[in-house]
mmCIF file of C-alpha atoms in Angstrom:
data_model
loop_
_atom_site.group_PDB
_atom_site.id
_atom_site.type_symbol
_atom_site.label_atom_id
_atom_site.label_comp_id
_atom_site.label_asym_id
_atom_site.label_seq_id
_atom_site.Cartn_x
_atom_site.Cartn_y
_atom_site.Cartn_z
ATOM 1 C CA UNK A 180 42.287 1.101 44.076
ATOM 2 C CA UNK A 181 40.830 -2.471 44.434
ATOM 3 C CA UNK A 182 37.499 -3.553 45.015
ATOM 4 C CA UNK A 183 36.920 -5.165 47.672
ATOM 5 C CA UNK A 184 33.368 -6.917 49.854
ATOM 6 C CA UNK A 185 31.846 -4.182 47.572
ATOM 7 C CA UNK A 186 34.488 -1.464 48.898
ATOM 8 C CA UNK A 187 37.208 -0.077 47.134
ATOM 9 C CA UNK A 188 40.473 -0.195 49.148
ATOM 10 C CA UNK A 189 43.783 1.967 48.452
ATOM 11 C CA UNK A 190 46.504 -0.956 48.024
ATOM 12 C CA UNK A 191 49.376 1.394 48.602
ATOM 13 C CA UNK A 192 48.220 1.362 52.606
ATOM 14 C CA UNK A 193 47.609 -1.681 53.025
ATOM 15 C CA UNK A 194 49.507 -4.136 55.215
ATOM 16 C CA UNK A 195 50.682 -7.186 54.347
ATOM 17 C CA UNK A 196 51.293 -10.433 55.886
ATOM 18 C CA UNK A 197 53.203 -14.068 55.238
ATOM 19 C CA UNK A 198 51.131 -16.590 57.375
ATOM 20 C CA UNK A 199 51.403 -20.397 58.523
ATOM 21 C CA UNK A 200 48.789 -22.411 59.056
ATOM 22 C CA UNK A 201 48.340 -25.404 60.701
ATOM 23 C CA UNK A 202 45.631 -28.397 60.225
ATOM 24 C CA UNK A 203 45.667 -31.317 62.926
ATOM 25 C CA UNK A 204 43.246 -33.733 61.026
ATOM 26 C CA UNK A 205 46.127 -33.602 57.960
ATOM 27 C CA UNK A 206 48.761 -33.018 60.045
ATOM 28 C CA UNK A 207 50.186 -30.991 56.995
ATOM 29 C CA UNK A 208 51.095 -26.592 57.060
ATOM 30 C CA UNK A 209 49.874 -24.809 54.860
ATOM 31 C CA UNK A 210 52.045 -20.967 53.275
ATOM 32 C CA UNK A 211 50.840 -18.087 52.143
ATOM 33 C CA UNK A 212 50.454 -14.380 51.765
ATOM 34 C CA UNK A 213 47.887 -11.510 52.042
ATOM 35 C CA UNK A 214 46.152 -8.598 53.342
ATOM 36 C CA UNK A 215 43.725 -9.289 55.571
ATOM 37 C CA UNK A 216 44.551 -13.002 57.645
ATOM 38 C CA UNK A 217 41.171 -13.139 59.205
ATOM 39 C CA UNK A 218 39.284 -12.917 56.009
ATOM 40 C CA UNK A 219 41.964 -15.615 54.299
ATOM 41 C CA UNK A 220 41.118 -17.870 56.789
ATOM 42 C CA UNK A 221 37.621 -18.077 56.769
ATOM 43 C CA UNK A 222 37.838 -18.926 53.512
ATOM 44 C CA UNK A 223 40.693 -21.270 53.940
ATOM 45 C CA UNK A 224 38.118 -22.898 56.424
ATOM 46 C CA UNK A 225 35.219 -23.226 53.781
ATOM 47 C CA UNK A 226 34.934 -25.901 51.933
ATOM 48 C CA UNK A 227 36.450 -25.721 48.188
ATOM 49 C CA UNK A 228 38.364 -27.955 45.695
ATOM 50 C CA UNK A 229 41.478 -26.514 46.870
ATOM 51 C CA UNK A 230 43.990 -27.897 49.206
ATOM 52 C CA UNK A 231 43.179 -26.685 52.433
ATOM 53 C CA UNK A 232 39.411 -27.456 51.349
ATOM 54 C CA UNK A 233 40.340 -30.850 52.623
ATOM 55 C CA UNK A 234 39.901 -29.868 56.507
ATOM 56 C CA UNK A 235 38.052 -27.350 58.650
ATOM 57 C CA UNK A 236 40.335 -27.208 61.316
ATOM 58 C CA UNK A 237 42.827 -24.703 59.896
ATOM 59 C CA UNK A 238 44.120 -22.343 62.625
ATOM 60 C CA UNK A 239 47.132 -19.801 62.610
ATOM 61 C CA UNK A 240 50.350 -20.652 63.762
ATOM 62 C CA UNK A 241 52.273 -17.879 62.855
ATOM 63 C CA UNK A 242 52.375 -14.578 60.773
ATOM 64 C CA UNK A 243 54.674 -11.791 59.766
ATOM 65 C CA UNK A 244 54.041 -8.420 59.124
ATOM 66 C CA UNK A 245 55.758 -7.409 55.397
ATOM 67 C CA UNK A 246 56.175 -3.946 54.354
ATOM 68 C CA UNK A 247 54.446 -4.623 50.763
ATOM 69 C CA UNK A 248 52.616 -7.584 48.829
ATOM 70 C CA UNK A 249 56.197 -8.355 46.995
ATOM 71 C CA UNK A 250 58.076 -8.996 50.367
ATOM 72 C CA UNK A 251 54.840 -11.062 51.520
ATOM 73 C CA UNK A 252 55.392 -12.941 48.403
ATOM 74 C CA UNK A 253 58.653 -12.790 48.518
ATOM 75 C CA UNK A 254 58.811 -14.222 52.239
ATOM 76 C CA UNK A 255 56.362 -16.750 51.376
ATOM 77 C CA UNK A 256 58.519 -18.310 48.493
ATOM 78 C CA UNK A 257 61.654 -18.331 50.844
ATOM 79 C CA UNK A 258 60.149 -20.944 53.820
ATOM 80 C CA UNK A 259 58.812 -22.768 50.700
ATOM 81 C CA UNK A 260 61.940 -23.275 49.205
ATOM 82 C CA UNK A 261 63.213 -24.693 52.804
ATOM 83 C CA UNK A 262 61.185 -28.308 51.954
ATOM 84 C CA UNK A 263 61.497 -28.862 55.514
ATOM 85 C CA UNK A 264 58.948 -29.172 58.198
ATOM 86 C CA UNK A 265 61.666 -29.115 61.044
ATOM 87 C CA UNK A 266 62.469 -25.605 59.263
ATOM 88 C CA UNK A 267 59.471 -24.558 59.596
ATOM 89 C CA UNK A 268 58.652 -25.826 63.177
ATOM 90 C CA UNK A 269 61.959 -23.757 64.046
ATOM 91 C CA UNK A 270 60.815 -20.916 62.926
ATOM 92 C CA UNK A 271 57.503 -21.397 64.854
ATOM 93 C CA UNK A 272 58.949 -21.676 68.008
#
């Protein structure tokens, strides 16, 4: 079990996801992983020091569903390891 918002959560039911998102004002993606998008991306939206702290305008472009955090990982690493933005655009579309 985890703790999560103050709630413990069973990790071995959870879903995972590999996720894209996309910021207009940079112009610039932005890869990762995790188990709950909407939550990720409000905080991807606040701001922080981190990279996507940079903008506000963050939306989702794309996301796959991954059968465990290690394939979400996993998947994550792969279109990372493209270095390509037409890559990734193709795999948007």
């Amino acid at each position: 079990f985890h703790k999560r918002d103050g709630f413990f959560v069973d990790l071995t039911h959870m879903e995972y996801f590999f996720y894209i998102l996309y910021s207009d004002a940079l112009d610039k993606y932005y890869l990762g992983h995790t188990s709950d998008i909407s939550g990720r991306l409000r905080r991807h939206k606040a701001k922080h020091k981190g990279f996507t702290g940079k903008a506000i305008d963050w939306v989702l472009v794309y996301s796959e569903k991954c059968k465990d955090k290690k394939s979400a990982s996993n998947r994550e690493r792969q279109v990372k390891s493209w270095k390509s933005r037409k890559m990734i655009e193709n795999l948007l579309k």
